[in-house]
Coordinates of C-alpha atoms in Angstrom, one line a residue:
Chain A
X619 CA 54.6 90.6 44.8
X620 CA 58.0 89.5 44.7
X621 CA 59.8 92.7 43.9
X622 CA 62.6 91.2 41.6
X623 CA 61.1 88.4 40.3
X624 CA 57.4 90.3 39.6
X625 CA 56.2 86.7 41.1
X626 CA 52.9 87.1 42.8
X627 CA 52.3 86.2 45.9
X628 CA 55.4 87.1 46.7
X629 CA 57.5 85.6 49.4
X630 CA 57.5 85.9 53.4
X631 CA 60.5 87.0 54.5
X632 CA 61.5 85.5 57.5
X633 CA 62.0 88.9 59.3
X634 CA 58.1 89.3 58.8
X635 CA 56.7 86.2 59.3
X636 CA 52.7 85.8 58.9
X637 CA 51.4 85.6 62.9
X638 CA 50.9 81.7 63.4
X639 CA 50.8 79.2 65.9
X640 CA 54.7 78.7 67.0
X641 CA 56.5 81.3 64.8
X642 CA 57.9 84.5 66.3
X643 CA 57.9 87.2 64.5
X644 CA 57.1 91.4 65.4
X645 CA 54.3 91.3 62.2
X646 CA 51.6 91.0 65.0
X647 CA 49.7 94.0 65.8
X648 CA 50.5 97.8 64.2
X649 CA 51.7 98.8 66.6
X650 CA 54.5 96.3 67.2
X651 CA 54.7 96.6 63.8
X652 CA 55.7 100.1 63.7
X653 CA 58.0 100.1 66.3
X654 CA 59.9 97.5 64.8
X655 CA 59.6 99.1 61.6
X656 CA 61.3 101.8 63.2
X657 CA 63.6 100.0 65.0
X658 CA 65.3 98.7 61.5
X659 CA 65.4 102.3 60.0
X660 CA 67.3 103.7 62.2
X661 CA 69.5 100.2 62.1
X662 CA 69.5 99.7 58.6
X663 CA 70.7 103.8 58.1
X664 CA 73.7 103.4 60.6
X665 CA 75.0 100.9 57.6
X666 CA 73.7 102.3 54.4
X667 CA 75.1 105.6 54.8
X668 CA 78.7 104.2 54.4
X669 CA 77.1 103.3 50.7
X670 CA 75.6 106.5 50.3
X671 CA 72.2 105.3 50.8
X672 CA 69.0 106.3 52.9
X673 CA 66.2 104.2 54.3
X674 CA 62.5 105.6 55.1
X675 CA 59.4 103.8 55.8
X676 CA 56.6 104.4 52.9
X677 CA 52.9 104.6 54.7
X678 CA 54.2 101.1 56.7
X679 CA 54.2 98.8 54.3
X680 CA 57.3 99.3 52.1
X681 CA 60.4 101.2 52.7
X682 CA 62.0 103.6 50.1
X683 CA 65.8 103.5 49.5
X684 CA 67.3 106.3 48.2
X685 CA 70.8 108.0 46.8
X686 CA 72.2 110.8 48.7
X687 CA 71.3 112.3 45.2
X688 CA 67.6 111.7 45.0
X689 CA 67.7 108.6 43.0
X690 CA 65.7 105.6 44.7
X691 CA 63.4 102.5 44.9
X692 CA 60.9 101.2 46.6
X693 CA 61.6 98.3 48.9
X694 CA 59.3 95.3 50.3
X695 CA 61.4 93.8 53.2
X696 CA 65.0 93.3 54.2
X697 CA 64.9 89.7 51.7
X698 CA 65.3 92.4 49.2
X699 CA 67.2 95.6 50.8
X700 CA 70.5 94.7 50.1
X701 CA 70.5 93.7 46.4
X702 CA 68.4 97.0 46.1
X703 CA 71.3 98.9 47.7
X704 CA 74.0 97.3 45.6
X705 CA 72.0 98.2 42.6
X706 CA 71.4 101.9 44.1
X707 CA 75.3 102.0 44.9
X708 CA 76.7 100.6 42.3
X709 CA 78.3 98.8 44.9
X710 CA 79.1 95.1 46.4
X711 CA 77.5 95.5 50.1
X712 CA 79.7 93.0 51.4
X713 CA 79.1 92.6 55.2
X714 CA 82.7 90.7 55.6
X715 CA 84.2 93.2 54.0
X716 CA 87.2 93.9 56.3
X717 CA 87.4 97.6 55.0
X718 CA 83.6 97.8 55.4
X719 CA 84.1 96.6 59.0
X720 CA 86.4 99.3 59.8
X721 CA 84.7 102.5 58.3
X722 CA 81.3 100.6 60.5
X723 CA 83.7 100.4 64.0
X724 CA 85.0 104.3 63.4
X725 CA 82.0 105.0 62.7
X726 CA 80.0 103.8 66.1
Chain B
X1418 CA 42.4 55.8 57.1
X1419 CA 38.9 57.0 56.6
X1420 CA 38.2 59.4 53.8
X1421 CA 36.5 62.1 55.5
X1422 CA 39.6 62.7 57.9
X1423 CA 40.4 66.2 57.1
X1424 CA 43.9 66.9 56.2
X1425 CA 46.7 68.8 58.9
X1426 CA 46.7 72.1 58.3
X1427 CA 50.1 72.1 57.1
X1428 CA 51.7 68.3 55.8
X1429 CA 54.9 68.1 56.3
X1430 CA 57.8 67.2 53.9
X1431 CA 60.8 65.7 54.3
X1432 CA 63.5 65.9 51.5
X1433 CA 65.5 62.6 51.4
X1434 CA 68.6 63.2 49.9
X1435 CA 71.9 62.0 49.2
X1436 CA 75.0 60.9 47.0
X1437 CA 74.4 58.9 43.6
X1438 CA 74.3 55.1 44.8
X1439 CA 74.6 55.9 48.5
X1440 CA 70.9 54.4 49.3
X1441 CA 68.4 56.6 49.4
X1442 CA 65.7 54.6 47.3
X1443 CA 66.9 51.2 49.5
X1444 CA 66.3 53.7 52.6
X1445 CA 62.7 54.9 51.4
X1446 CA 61.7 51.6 50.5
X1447 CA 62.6 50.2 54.0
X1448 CA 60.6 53.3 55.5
X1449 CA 57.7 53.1 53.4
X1450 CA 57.2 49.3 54.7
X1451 CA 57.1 50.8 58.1
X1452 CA 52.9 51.0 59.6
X1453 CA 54.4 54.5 60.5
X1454 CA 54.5 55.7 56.7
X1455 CA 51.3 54.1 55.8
X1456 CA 49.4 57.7 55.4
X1457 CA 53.0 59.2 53.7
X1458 CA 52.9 60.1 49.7
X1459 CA 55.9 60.4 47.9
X1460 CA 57.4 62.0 45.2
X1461 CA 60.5 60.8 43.4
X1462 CA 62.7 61.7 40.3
X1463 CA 63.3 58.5 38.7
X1464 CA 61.9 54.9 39.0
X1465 CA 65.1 53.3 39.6
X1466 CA 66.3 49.5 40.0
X1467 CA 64.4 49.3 43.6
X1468 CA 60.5 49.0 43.0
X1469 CA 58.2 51.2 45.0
X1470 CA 55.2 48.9 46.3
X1471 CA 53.4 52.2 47.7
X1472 CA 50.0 53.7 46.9
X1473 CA 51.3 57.0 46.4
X1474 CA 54.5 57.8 44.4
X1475 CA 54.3 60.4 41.9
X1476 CA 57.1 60.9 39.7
X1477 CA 58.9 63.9 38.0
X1478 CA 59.3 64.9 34.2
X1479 CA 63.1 64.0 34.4
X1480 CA 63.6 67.0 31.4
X1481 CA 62.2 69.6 33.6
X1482 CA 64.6 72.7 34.6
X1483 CA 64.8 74.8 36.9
X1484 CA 62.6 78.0 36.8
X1485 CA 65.3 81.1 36.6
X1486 CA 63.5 83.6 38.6
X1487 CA 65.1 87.2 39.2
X1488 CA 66.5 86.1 42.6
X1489 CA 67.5 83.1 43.8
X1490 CA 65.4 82.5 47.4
X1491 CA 62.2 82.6 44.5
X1492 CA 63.6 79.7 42.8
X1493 CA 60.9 77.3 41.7
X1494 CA 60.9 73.8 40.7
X1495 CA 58.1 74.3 38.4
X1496 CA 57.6 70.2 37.5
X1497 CA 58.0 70.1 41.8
X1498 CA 55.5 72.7 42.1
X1499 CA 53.0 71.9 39.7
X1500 CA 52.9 67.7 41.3
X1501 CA 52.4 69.1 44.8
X1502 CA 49.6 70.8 43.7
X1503 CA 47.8 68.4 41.9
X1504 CA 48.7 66.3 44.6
X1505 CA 46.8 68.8 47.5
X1506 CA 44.1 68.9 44.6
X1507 CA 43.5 65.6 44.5
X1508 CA 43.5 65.1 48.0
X1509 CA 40.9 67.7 48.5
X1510 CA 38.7 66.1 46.1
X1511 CA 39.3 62.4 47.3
X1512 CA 40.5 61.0 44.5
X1513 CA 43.8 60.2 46.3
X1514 CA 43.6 58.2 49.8
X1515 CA 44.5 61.5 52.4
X1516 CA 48.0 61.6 53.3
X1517 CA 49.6 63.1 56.2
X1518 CA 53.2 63.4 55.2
X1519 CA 55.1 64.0 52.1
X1520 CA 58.4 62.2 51.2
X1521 CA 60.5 64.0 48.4
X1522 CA 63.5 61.7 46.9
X1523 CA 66.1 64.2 45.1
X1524 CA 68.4 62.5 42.8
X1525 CA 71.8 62.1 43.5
X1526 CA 73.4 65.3 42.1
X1527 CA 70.7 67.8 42.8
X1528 CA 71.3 70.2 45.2
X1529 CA 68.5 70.3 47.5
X1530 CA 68.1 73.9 48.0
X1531 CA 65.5 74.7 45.1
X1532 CA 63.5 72.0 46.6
X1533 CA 63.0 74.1 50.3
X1534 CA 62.4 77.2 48.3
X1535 CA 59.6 75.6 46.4
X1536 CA 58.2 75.1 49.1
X1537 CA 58.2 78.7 50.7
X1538 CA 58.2 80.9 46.7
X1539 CA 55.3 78.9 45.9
X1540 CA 52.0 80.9 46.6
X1541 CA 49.7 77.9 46.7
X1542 CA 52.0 75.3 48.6
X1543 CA 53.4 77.3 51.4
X1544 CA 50.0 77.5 52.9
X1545 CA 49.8 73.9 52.7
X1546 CA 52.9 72.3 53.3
X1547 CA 56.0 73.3 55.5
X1548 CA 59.6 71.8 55.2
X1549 CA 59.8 68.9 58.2
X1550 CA 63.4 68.7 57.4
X1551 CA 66.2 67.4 55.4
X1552 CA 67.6 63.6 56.0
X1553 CA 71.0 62.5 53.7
X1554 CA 72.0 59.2 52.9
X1555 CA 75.8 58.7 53.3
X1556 CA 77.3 55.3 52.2
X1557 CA 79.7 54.0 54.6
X1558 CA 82.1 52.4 52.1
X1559 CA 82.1 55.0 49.6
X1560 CA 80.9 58.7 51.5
X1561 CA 84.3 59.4 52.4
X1562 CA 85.7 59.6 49.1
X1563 CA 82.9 61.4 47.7
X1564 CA 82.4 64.2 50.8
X1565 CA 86.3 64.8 49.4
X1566 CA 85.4 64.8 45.6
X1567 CA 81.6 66.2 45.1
X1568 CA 80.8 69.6 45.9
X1569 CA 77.4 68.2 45.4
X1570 CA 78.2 65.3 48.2
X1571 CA 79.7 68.0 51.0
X1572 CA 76.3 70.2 50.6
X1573 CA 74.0 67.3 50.9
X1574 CA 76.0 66.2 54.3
X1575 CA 76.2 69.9 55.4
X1576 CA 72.0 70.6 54.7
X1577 CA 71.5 67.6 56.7
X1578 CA 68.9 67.6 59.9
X1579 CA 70.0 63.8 60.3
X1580 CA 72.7 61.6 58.3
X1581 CA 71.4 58.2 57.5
X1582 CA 74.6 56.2 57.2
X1583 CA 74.4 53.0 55.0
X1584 CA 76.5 50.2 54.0
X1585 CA 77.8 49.6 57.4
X1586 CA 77.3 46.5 57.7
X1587 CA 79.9 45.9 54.7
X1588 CA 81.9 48.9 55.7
X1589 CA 85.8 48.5 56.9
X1590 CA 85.2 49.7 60.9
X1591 CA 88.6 52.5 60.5
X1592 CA 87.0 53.7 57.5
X1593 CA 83.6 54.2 59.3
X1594 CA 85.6 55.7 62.2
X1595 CA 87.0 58.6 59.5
X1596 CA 83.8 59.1 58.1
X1597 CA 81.8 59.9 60.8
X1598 CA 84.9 62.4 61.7
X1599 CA 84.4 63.9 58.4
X1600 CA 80.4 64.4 59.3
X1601 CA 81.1 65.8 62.3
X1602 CA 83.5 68.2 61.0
X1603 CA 80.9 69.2 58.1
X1604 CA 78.1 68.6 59.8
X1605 CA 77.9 68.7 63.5
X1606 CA 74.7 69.5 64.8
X1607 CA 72.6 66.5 62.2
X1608 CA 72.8 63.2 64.3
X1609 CA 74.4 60.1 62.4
X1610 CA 72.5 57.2 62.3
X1611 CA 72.8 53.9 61.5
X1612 CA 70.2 52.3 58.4
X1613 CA 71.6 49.5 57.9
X1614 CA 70.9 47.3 60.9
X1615 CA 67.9 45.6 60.6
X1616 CA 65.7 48.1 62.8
X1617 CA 64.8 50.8 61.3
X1618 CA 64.9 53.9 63.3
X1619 CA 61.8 55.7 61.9
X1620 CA 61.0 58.3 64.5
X1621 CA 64.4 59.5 64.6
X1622 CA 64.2 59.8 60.7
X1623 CA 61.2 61.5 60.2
X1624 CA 61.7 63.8 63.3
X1625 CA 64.7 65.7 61.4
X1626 CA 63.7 69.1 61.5
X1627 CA 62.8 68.7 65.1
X1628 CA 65.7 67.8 66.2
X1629 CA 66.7 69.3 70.1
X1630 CA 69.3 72.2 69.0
X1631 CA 72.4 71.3 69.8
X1632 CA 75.9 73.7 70.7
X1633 CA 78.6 72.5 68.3
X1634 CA 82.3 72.0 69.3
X1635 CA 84.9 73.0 66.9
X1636 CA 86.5 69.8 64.3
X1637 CA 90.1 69.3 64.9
X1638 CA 92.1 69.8 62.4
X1639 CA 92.8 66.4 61.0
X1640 CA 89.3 65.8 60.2
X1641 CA 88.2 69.1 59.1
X1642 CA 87.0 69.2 55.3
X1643 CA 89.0 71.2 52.9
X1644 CA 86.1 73.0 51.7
X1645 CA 82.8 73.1 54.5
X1646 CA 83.3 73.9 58.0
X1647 CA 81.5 74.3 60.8
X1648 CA 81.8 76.8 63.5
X1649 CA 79.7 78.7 66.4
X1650 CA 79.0 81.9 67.6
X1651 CA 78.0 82.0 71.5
X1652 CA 76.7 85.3 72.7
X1653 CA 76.0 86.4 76.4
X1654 CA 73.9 89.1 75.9
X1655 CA 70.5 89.3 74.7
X1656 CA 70.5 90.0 70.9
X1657 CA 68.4 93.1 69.0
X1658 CA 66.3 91.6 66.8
X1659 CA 66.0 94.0 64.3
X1660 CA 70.1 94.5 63.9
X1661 CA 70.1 90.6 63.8
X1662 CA 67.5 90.8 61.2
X1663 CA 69.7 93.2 59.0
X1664 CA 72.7 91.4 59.1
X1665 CA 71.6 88.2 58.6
X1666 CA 69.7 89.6 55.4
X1667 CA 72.7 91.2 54.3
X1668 CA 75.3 88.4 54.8
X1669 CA 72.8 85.8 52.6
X1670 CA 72.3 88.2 49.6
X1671 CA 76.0 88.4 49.0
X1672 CA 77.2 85.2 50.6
X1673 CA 74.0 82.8 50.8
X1674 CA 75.5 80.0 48.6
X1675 CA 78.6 79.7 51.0
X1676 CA 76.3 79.9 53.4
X1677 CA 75.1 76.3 53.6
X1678 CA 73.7 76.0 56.7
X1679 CA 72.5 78.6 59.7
X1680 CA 70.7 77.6 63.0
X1681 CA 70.6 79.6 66.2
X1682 CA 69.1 79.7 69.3
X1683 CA 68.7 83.4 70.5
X1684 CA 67.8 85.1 73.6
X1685 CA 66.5 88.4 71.9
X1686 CA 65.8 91.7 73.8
X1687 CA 62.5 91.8 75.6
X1688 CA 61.6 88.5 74.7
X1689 CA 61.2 85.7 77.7
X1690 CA 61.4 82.7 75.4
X1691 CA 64.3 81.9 72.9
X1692 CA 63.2 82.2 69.5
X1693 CA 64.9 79.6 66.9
X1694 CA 65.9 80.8 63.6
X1695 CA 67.0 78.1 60.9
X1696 CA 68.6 78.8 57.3
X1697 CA 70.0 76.8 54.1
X1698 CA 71.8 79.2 51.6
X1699 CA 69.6 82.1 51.2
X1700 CA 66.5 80.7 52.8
X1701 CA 65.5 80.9 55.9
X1702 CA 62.5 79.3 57.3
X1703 CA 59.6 81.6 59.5
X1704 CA 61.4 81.6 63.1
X1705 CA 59.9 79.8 65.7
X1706 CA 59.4 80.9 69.0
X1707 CA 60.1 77.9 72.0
X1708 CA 58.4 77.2 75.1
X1709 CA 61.6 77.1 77.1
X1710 CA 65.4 76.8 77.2
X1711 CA 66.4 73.4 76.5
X1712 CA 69.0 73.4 79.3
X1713 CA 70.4 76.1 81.3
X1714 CA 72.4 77.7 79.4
X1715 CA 70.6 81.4 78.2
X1716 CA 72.8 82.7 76.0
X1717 CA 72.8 83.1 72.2
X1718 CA 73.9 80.3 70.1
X1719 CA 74.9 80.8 66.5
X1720 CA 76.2 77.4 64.3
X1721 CA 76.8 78.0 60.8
X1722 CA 77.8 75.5 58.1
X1723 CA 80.2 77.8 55.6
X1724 CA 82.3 76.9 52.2
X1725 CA 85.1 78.7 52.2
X1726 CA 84.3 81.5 54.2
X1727 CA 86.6 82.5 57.3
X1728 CA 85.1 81.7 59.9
X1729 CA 86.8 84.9 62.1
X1730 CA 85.3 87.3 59.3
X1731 CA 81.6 86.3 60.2
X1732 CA 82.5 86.7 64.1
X1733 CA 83.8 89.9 63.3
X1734 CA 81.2 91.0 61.0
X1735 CA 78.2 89.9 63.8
X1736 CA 80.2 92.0 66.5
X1737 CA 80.5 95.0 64.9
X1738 CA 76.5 94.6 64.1
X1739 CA 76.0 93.5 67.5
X1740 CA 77.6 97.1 68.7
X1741 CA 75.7 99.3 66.1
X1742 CA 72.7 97.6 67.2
X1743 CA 72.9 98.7 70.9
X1744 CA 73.9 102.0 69.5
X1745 CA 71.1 102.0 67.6
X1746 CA 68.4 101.2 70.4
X1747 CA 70.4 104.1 72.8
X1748 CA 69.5 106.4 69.4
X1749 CA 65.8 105.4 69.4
X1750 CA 65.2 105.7 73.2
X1751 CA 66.6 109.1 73.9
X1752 CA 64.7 109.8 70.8

């Protein structure tokens, strides 16, 4: 299910493409799924913490987002990740933000 | 063609639009003569002056609106949705002769992009059709002057997989000259071509979305639009997936509308074969992994379509993901 639209059937996000004939995607077996899974954690974290946000995986199907506070959501892919965040936040998470862009270089 | 031919797995659709009055019902008419469409329905918005002598044309309700959904890449057409259904239904059933390929004609001022997510939102259709690509009519005499006037105009150009040019054969040569300039600026991976001769070139036209990729070079200045421009981003090293995943995500949810167009070829860590990745606005279609390089040339290639974005901030922006990303994979394997 979509999770801002409450649509069901949802929508396949491109980053997790169903495993057909022709498409790539890492959605093939667990245990390519888990790494990958893993893989965008630790990715995704390096950015949200400058928005004072955490990302975990939930039993490897979701993720859950959450405030440095406690406060948080549950997550279905990265289609919906970063309108979660700027709910979470409170805050625009503008990847061409030039001040955004700095704080991520000092912060490598 | 025989009844009991079972339909492809997935039929492919091809959205046919274009600027009011630049020939897009003239242009389906033409194709629709053509043996090659004899298996093709088609669905269009309004029966206009130009009659349809085809077996399958279904039409829309023209009062229908668009479904507001709680975020825009689940934007339905619901009167779209609800005729490719009954269409697939009554295909199933036989009560329609079977048809391999689906022609959608938008009207003039629509902007095309509810139509391709239609196609993916919708539970029921994206397991039966798939987007085959996007062709725009542009009139020869008059495109210019409308690319420069309507918004609506520029987006059709810059969605394009291929640019059907009509009118010209009554087109002033200079003027064409600036025109195609203009596409190339907007739009310079879509080939341009020519409708109005006398052959038809049908492959080309229903090929769109399989188009070869193609590397871009940067407009000049003098025919650059004032509003869409094109750019590229060429990478040497092999990208991480994942970071490209993120920051692709993150760029569409706050800039997706400006974003009109996205389409890379990538050479991705661990992977042998480049992997194609293809996006209007905020939708971007299940990536597709190639048999080969289509030259020799392995590096990453990046062309986006954007309205009034800097170009140098999206460079900027996919560097600095580009670093955290091979930060983030040192993290993971000392791990």
């Amino acid at each position: 299910m979509c999770a801002l639209c409450g649509s069901l059937g949802g929508d396949e996000h491109w980053t997790d493409a169903v495993a057909r004939d022709g498409v790539f995607t890492r959605n093939r077996d667990s245990a390519r799924r888990r790494l990958e899974r893993a893989r965008r954690v630790e990715v995704a974290n390096r950015v949200l913490k400058l928005y004072g946000l955490r990302l975990s995986d939930w039993q490897g199907t979701s993720f859950l987002l959450s405030t440095f506070t406690g406060k948080s959501e549950m997550v279905g892919d990265l289609g919906h990740l970063w309108a979660a965040a700027e709910r979470l936040s409170g805050r625009a998470c503008d990847p061409l933000d030039p001040d955004f862009l700095s704080r991520l270089d000092a912060d490598d | 063609m025989p009844m009991t031919e079972a339909p492809p797995a997935f039929t492919p659709v091809t959205l046919l639009t274009g600027f009011l009055g630049s020939g897009k019902t003239t242009l389906l008419r033409r194709l629709l003569a053509d043996p090659a469409l004899a298996d093709t329905a088609v669905i269009i918005n309004e029966f206009g002056e130009v009659a349809l002598d085809h077996l399958l044309v279904e039409r829309l309700d023209e009062d229908t609106v668009l479904l507001g959904s709680g975020c825009v890449c689940c934007t339905v057409r619901g009167e779209l949705a609800a005729t490719m259904r009954d269409l697939h239904s009554r295909r199933e059933r036989g009560d329609v002769p079977m048809f391999r390929r689906l022609v959608i004609e938008s009207t003039g001022l629509a902007d095309p992009f509810p139509v391709l997510s239609t196609l993916r939102a919708d539970p029921v259709l994206r397991h039966h059709f798939t987007a085959a690509g996007v062709v725009t009519t542009v009139d020869a005499v008059n495109g210019l002057a409308q690319l420069d006037r309507y918004v609506e105009s520029m987006r059709q150009a810059a969605i394009a997989d291929t640019i059907a040019l009509t009118k010209t054969d009554i087109a002033d040569p200079t003027a064409s000259e600036a025109l195609l300039a203009r596409l190339q600026a907007i739009n310079p991976a879509a080939p341009v071509l020519r409708v109005a001769e006398r052959r038809l070139p049908v492959d080309a036209l229903l090929r769109a979305g399989g188009n070869p990729f193609r590397a871009v070079a940067e407009p000049d200045g003098a025919a650059a639009h004032a509003k869409a421009r094109a750019f590229s981003i060429v990478v040497d090293e092999p990208l991480d997936w994942s970071t490209f995943g993120i920051w692709l995500a993150m760029l569409l949810n706050r800039h997706g509308n400006r974003i009109l167009r996205v389409k890379g070829l990538l050479a991705l860590q661990g992977e042998a074969r480049p992997v194609a990745v293809h996006g209007v606005q905020h939708l971007v279609h299940a990536p597709t992994h190639l048999q080969e390089w289509p030259d020799a040339d392995r590096r990453s290639r990046l062309v986006f379509i954007v309205e009034g974005i800097d170009p140098d901030l999206i460079r900027r922006s996919f560097a600095a993901f580009a670093r955290l990303g091979s930060a983030a994979a040192a993290a993971l394997v000392s791990a």
